[in-house]
Amino acid sequence: MFLEGKRALVTGSTSGIGLAIARALKAEGADIVLNGFGDEAEIAKLREELGADYSGANLLDASEIEAMMNEIGAVDVLVNNAGMQHVSPVEDFPVDKWEAIIGLNLTAAFHTTRLAVPAMKEKGWGRIINTASAHSLTASPFKSAYNASKHGIAGFTKTIALELATSGVTANCISPGYVWTPLIEGQIPDTMAARGLSREEVINDVLLAKQPTKKFVQPEEVGALAVFLCREEAGNVTGANWSIDGGWTAE
Ligand code: NAD
């Protein structure tokens, strides 16, 4: 229970990868703050399961992020995980979707980070973990905003790793390939339309075609990697972008 006494904020942790990371950090004793949207009763159940605090802040709004960070106080582990996707050819890409994707996947992490760093520096210890994506290293068509946001978060992470290098605070990206979560489920109809494919063709010929293992990554595997990055033994791991993508970006 090496994270006992440490407070961890995981954004976008009411679902999918963020929830798995929150569960994994909790299993090592961290005091969890959940964030994200969802059904009130479901969130209440998660809070009870994890003994967690919760903020429903909309991370597209900088003032809500500031209020959340003020309310929860210092965090030792910051996991910037909330993210969204939209699939469309660039000439049809809705402008509001572009802005929301850049806002949530990239700008929100800037705000939480700038607000969390002073206390981490003061304590001389901190872990910043950004859920990027295989799309921070490579691109797929029809995901212009997502790919731009994920390449952006990778560059942001390297920068803060350098700025914090002597302070005991590390900053790294985790870059999953396809993980079966509501985010993936939600992009299947648009991908079917954009590419003229059936659901099965999208799953096998578009999604799993990218992953040499031919398997979806499991959310728990991402959680385990986040736990490793919090360990003392990972103190010299900073500015890295950790692929967990079934070999996708090895090709
Ligand atoms: P998900 O849709 O299951 O979860 C997204 C979370 O973000 C939810 O908790 C949701 O409530 C929250 N959220 C959405 N909009 C928000 C907002 N405005 N303010 C606050 N919270 C908000 O998605 P997921 O697949 O678990 O994705 C989590 C992260 O992992 C994202 O950054 C995503 O880009 C990344 N990722 C996912 C995959 C994958 O295959 N699923 C692969 C690579 C990277």
GROMACS .gro file of C-alpha atoms in nm, residues 27-237:
model
  211
   27ALA     CA    1  -0.573  -0.068  -0.426
   28GLU     CA    2  -0.232   0.079  -0.336
   29GLY     CA    3  -0.390   0.295  -0.064
   30ALA     CA    4  -0.435   0.630  -0.242
   31ASP     CA    5  -0.708   0.864  -0.134
   32ILE     CA    6  -0.906   0.911  -0.458
   33VAL     CA    7  -1.088   1.209  -0.604
   34LEU     CA    8  -1.316   1.105  -0.888
   35ASN     CA    9  -1.425   1.338  -1.166
   36GLY     CA   10  -1.650   1.298  -1.466
   37PHE     CA   11  -2.009   1.283  -1.572
   38GLY     CA   12  -2.269   1.010  -1.539
   39ASP     CA   13  -2.573   0.879  -1.364
   40GLU     CA   14  -2.597   1.017  -1.009
   41ALA     CA   15  -2.674   0.679  -0.850
   42GLU     CA   16  -2.387   0.512  -1.039
   43ILE     CA   17  -2.147   0.782  -0.923
   44ALA     CA   18  -2.268   0.746  -0.565
   45LYS     CA   19  -2.198   0.371  -0.590
   46LEU     CA   20  -1.846   0.433  -0.722
   47ARG     CA   21  -1.779   0.685  -0.446
   48GLU     CA   22  -1.882   0.429  -0.191
   49GLU     CA   23  -1.677   0.150  -0.351
   50LEU     CA   24  -1.363   0.365  -0.354
   51GLY     CA   25  -1.430   0.576  -0.043
   52ALA     CA   26  -1.368   0.862  -0.284
   53ASP     CA   27  -1.439   1.230  -0.302
   54TYR     CA   28  -1.597   1.348  -0.625
   55SER     CA   29  -1.602   1.661  -0.837
   56GLY     CA   30  -1.849   1.697  -1.120
   57ALA     CA   31  -1.648   1.986  -1.271
   58ASN     CA   32  -1.690   2.029  -1.644
   59LEU     CA   33  -1.329   2.039  -1.760
   60LEU     CA   34  -1.424   2.241  -2.066
   61ASP     CA   35  -1.469   2.536  -1.831
   62ALA     CA   36  -1.147   2.677  -1.681
   63SER     CA   37  -1.336   2.839  -1.394
   64GLU     CA   38  -1.489   2.501  -1.297
   65ILE     CA   39  -1.140   2.347  -1.302
   66GLU     CA   40  -1.013   2.624  -1.075
   67ALA     CA   41  -1.306   2.574  -0.835
   68MET     CA   42  -1.241   2.195  -0.832
   69MET     CA   43  -0.870   2.236  -0.760
   70ASN     CA   44  -0.940   2.488  -0.482
   71GLU     CA   45  -1.200   2.260  -0.329
   72ILE     CA   46  -0.992   1.941  -0.326
   73GLY     CA   47  -0.665   2.108  -0.221
   74ALA     CA   48  -0.318   1.964  -0.282
   75VAL     CA   49  -0.291   1.644  -0.484
   76ASP     CA   50   0.014   1.416  -0.496
   77VAL     CA   51  -0.092   1.224  -0.806
   78LEU     CA   52  -0.265   1.397  -1.095
   79VAL     CA   53  -0.401   1.179  -1.372
   80ASN     CA   54  -0.524   1.384  -1.668
   81ASN     CA   55  -0.741   1.125  -1.833
   82ALA     CA   56  -1.075   1.276  -1.937
   83GLY     CA   57  -1.104   1.274  -2.311
   84MET     CA   58  -1.343   1.263  -2.602
   85GLN     CA   59  -1.339   1.170  -2.968
   86HIS     CA   60  -1.519   1.262  -3.288
   87VAL     CA   61  -1.474   1.090  -3.623
   88SER     CA   62  -1.530   1.293  -3.939
   89PRO     CA   63  -1.347   1.402  -4.256
   90VAL     CA   64  -1.168   1.732  -4.192
   91GLU     CA   65  -1.381   1.933  -4.435
   92ASP     CA   66  -1.697   1.830  -4.246
   93PHE     CA   67  -1.544   1.839  -3.897
   94PRO     CA   68  -1.784   2.037  -3.675
   95VAL     CA   69  -1.603   2.343  -3.538
   96ASP     CA   70  -1.759   2.302  -3.195
   97LYS     CA   71  -1.634   1.940  -3.179
   98TRP     CA   72  -1.282   2.053  -3.270
   99GLU     CA   73  -1.287   2.308  -2.990
  100ALA     CA   74  -1.431   2.066  -2.734
  101ILE     CA   75  -1.178   1.793  -2.816
  102ILE     CA   76  -0.879   2.029  -2.793
  103GLY     CA   77  -1.036   2.183  -2.481
  104LEU     CA   78  -1.089   1.855  -2.295
  105ASN     CA   79  -0.799   1.641  -2.419
  106LEU     CA   80  -0.533   1.913  -2.404
  107THR     CA   81  -0.626   2.248  -2.246
  108ALA     CA   82  -0.792   2.096  -1.937
  109ALA     CA   83  -0.465   1.916  -1.857
  110PHE     CA   84  -0.279   2.247  -1.877
  111HIS     CA   85  -0.516   2.398  -1.621
  112THR     CA   86  -0.512   2.108  -1.373
  113THR     CA   87  -0.134   2.083  -1.405
  114ARG     CA   88  -0.061   2.452  -1.352
  115LEU     CA   89  -0.284   2.446  -1.045
  116ALA     CA   90  -0.145   2.120  -0.899
  117VAL     CA   91   0.226   2.184  -0.952
  118PRO     CA   92   0.294   2.444  -0.678
  119ALA     CA   93   0.193   2.205  -0.395
  120MET     CA   94   0.383   1.914  -0.555
  121LYS     CA   95   0.697   2.128  -0.578
  122GLU     CA   96   0.658   2.236  -0.219
  123LYS     CA   97   0.633   1.873  -0.105
  124GLY     CA   98   0.918   1.766  -0.332
  125TRP     CA   99   0.711   1.477  -0.466
  126GLY     CA  100   0.447   1.437  -0.730
  127ARG     CA  101   0.331   1.225  -1.019
  128ILE     CA  102   0.159   1.366  -1.328
  129ILE     CA  103   0.024   1.099  -1.560
  130ASN     CA  104  -0.147   1.197  -1.882
  131THR     CA  105  -0.359   0.947  -2.070
  132ALA     CA  106  -0.249   1.020  -2.425
  133SER     CA  107  -0.301   0.755  -2.694
  134ALA     CA  108  -0.131   0.564  -2.972
  135HIS     CA  109  -0.266   0.866  -3.160
  136SER     CA  110  -0.004   1.079  -2.981
  137LEU     CA  111   0.258   0.892  -3.183
  138THR     CA  112   0.082   0.809  -3.507
  139ALA     CA  113  -0.235   0.914  -3.687
  140SER     CA  114  -0.550   0.760  -3.834
  141PRO     CA  115  -0.769   0.943  -4.085
  142PHE     CA  116  -1.089   1.124  -3.978
  143LYS     CA  117  -0.960   1.198  -3.626
  144SER     CA  118  -0.794   1.533  -3.690
  145ALA     CA  119  -0.888   1.699  -3.361
  146TYR     CA  120  -0.815   1.390  -3.152
  147ASN     CA  121  -0.477   1.328  -3.312
  148ALA     CA  122  -0.383   1.695  -3.277
  149SER     CA  123  -0.487   1.697  -2.910
  150LYS     CA  124  -0.298   1.377  -2.832
  151HIS     CA  125   0.021   1.485  -3.011
  152GLY     CA  126  -0.023   1.810  -2.815
  153ILE     CA  127  -0.050   1.641  -2.475
  154ALA     CA  128   0.264   1.439  -2.552
  155GLY     CA  129   0.457   1.761  -2.618
  156PHE     CA  130   0.309   1.927  -2.310
  157THR     CA  131   0.413   1.630  -2.097
  158LYS     CA  132   0.774   1.640  -2.217
  159THR     CA  133   0.789   2.013  -2.144
  160ILE     CA  134   0.663   1.991  -1.787
  161ALA     CA  135   0.888   1.687  -1.724
  162LEU     CA  136   1.186   1.908  -1.809
  163GLU     CA  137   1.058   2.200  -1.604
  164LEU     CA  138   1.002   1.976  -1.299
  165ALA     CA  139   1.305   1.750  -1.344
  166THR     CA  140   1.485   1.849  -1.024
  167SER     CA  141   1.174   1.887  -0.809
  168GLY     CA  142   1.082   1.523  -0.734
  169VAL     CA  143   0.781   1.549  -0.965
  170THR     CA  144   0.763   1.328  -1.273
  171ALA     CA  145   0.539   1.370  -1.577
  172ASN     CA  146   0.468   1.093  -1.822
  173CYS     CA  147   0.215   0.986  -2.083
  174ILE     CA  148   0.047   0.651  -2.106
  175SER     CA  149  -0.049   0.579  -2.465
  176PRO     CA  150  -0.301   0.299  -2.503
  177GLY     CA  151  -0.404   0.145  -2.829
  178TYR     CA  152  -0.770   0.044  -2.849
  179VAL     CA  153  -0.928  -0.026  -2.512
  180TRP     CA  154  -1.290  -0.139  -2.518
  181THR     CA  155  -1.468   0.149  -2.338
  182PRO     CA  156  -1.774   0.369  -2.411
  183LEU     CA  157  -1.540   0.605  -2.603
  184ILE     CA  158  -1.463   0.332  -2.857
  185GLU     CA  159  -1.819   0.202  -2.868
  186GLY     CA  160  -1.935   0.559  -2.944
  187GLN     CA  161  -1.711   0.604  -3.248
  188ILE     CA  162  -1.820   0.287  -3.425
  189PRO     CA  163  -2.132   0.430  -3.599
  190ASP     CA  164  -1.938   0.734  -3.730
  191THR     CA  165  -1.651   0.516  -3.848
  192MET     CA  166  -1.904   0.288  -4.024
  193ALA     CA  167  -2.040   0.598  -4.201
  194ALA     CA  168  -1.702   0.762  -4.276
  195ARG     CA  169  -1.557   0.441  -4.424
  196GLY     CA  170  -1.870   0.269  -4.553
  197LEU     CA  171  -1.815  -0.041  -4.337
  198SER     CA  172  -2.025  -0.273  -4.118
  199ARG     CA  173  -1.982  -0.284  -3.740
  200GLU     CA  174  -1.782  -0.610  -3.756
  201GLU     CA  175  -1.560  -0.466  -4.030
  202VAL     CA  176  -1.490  -0.160  -3.816
  203ILE     CA  177  -1.396  -0.376  -3.516
  204ASN     CA  178  -1.181  -0.626  -3.705
  205ASP     CA  179  -1.052  -0.436  -4.009
  206VAL     CA  180  -1.010  -0.087  -3.859
  207LEU     CA  181  -0.961  -0.119  -3.483
  208LEU     CA  182  -0.799  -0.457  -3.423
  209ALA     CA  183  -0.620  -0.438  -3.759
  210LYS     CA  184  -0.393  -0.181  -3.592
  211GLN     CA  185  -0.296  -0.409  -3.304
  212PRO     CA  186  -0.063  -0.699  -3.386
  213THR     CA  187  -0.185  -0.884  -3.074
  214LYS     CA  188  -0.541  -0.875  -3.220
  215LYS     CA  189  -0.671  -0.801  -2.874
  216PHE     CA  190  -0.818  -0.494  -2.711
  217VAL     CA  191  -0.605  -0.352  -2.430
  218GLN     CA  192  -0.772  -0.405  -2.091
  219PRO     CA  193  -0.843  -0.099  -1.872
  220GLU     CA  194  -0.683  -0.284  -1.577
  221GLU     CA  195  -0.356  -0.311  -1.773
  222VAL     CA  196  -0.352   0.066  -1.805
  223GLY     CA  197  -0.424   0.096  -1.432
  224ALA     CA  198  -0.124  -0.125  -1.351
  225LEU     CA  199   0.104   0.095  -1.562
  226ALA     CA  200  -0.020   0.407  -1.381
  227VAL     CA  201   0.060   0.238  -1.049
  228PHE     CA  202   0.413   0.162  -1.167
  229LEU     CA  203   0.469   0.526  -1.264
  230CYS     CA  204   0.378   0.628  -0.907
  231ARG     CA  205   0.640   0.402  -0.749
  232GLU     CA  206   0.964   0.533  -0.603
  233GLU     CA  207   1.147   0.306  -0.849
  234ALA     CA  208   0.993   0.513  -1.130
  235GLY     CA  209   1.145   0.835  -0.997
  236ASN     CA  210   1.378   0.856  -1.295
  237VAL     CA  211   1.105   0.785  -1.546
   0.00000   0.00000   0.00000
